[in-house]
XYZ file of N, CA and C in Angstrom:
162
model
N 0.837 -1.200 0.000
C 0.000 0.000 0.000
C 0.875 1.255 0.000
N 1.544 1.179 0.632
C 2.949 2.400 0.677
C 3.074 2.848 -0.721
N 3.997 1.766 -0.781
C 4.708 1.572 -2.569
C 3.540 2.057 -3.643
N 2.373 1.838 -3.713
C 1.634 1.806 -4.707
C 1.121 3.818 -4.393
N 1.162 4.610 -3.027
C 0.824 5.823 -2.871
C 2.250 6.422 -3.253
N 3.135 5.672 -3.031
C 4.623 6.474 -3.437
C 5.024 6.655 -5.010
N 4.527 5.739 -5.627
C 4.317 5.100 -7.131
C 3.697 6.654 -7.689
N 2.258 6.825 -6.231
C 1.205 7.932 -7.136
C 1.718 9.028 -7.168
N 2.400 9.519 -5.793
C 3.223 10.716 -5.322
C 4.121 10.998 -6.874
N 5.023 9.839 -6.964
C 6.086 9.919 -8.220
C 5.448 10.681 -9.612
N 4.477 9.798 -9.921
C 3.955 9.609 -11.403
C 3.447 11.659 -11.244
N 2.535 11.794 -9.883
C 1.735 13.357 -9.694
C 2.997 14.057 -9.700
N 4.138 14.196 -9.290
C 5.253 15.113 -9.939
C 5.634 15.228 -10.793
N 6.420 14.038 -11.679
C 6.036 13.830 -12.770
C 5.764 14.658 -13.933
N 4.191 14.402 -13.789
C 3.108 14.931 -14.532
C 3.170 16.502 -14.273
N 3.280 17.039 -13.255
C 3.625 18.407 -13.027
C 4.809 18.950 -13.698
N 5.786 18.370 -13.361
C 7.531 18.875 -14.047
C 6.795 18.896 -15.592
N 6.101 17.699 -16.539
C 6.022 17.937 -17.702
C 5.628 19.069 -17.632
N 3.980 19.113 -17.174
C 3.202 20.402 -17.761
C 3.785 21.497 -17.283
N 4.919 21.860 -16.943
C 5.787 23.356 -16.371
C 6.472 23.090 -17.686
N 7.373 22.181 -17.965
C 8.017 22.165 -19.486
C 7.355 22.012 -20.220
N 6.365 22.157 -20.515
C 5.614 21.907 -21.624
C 4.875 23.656 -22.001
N 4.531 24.180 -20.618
C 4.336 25.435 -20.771
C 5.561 26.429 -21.294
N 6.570 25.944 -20.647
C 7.713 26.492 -21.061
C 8.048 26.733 -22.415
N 8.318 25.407 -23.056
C 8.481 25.199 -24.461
C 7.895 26.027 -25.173
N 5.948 25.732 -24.857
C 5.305 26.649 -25.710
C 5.341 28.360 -25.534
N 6.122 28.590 -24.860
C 5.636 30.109 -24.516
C 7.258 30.724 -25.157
N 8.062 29.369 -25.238
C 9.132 29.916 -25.812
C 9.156 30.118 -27.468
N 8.472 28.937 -27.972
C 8.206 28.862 -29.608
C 6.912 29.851 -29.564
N 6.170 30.153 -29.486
C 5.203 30.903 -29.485
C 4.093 30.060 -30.587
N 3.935 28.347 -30.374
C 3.173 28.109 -30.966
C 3.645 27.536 -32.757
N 4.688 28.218 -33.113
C 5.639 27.862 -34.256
C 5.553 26.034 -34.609
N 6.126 25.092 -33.492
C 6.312 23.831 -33.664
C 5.144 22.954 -33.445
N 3.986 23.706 -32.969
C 2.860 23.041 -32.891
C 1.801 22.289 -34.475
N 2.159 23.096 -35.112
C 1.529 23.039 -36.537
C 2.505 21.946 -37.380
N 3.822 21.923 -36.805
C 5.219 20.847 -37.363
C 4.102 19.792 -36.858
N 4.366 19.830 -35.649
C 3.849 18.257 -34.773
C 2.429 17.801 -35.517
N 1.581 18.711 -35.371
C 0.141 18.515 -36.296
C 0.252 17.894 -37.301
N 1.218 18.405 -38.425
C 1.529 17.836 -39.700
C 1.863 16.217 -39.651
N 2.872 16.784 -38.901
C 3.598 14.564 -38.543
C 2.673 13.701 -38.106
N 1.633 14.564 -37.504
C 0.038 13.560 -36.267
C -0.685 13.096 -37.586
N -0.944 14.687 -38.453
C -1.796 14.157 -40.023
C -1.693 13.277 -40.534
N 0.003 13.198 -41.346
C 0.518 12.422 -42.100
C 0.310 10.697 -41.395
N 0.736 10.686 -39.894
C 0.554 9.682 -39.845
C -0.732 8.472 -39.606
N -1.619 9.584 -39.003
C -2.817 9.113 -39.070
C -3.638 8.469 -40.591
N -2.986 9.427 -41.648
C -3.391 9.206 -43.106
C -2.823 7.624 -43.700
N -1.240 7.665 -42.931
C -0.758 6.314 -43.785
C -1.517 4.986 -42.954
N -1.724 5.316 -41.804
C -2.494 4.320 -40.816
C -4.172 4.174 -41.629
N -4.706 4.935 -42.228
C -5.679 5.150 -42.759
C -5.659 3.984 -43.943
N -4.426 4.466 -44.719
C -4.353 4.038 -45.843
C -3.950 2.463 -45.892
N -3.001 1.833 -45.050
C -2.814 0.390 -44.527
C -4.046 -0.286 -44.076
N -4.914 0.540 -43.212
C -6.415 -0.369 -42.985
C -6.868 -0.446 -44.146
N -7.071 0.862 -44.903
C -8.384 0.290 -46.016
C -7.644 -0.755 -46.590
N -6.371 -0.703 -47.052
C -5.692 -1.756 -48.059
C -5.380 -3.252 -47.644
């Protein structure tokens, strides 16, 4: 029971440190690399698209 609240403690910091770097990042690009990442999410969702129908 310890281990498994210490596990939660871990993972809830964690998850905090990202979303501080994650705010970070974005406030440093101003949004610039978000539309990159979008593109790569598109593309890949499309070839995943394209392997099911086929």
């Amino acid at each position: 029971m310890l281990k498994i609240c210490w596990v939660g403690d871990c993972m809830k910091g964690y998850n905090h440190s990202m979303l501080r770097y994650h705010e970070a990042r974005q406030a440093a690009t101003a949004g610039k690399e978000d539309y990159f990442l979008l593109g790569i999410a598109g593309l890949f969702v499309l070839l995943f698209l394209l392997m099911f129908i086929v």
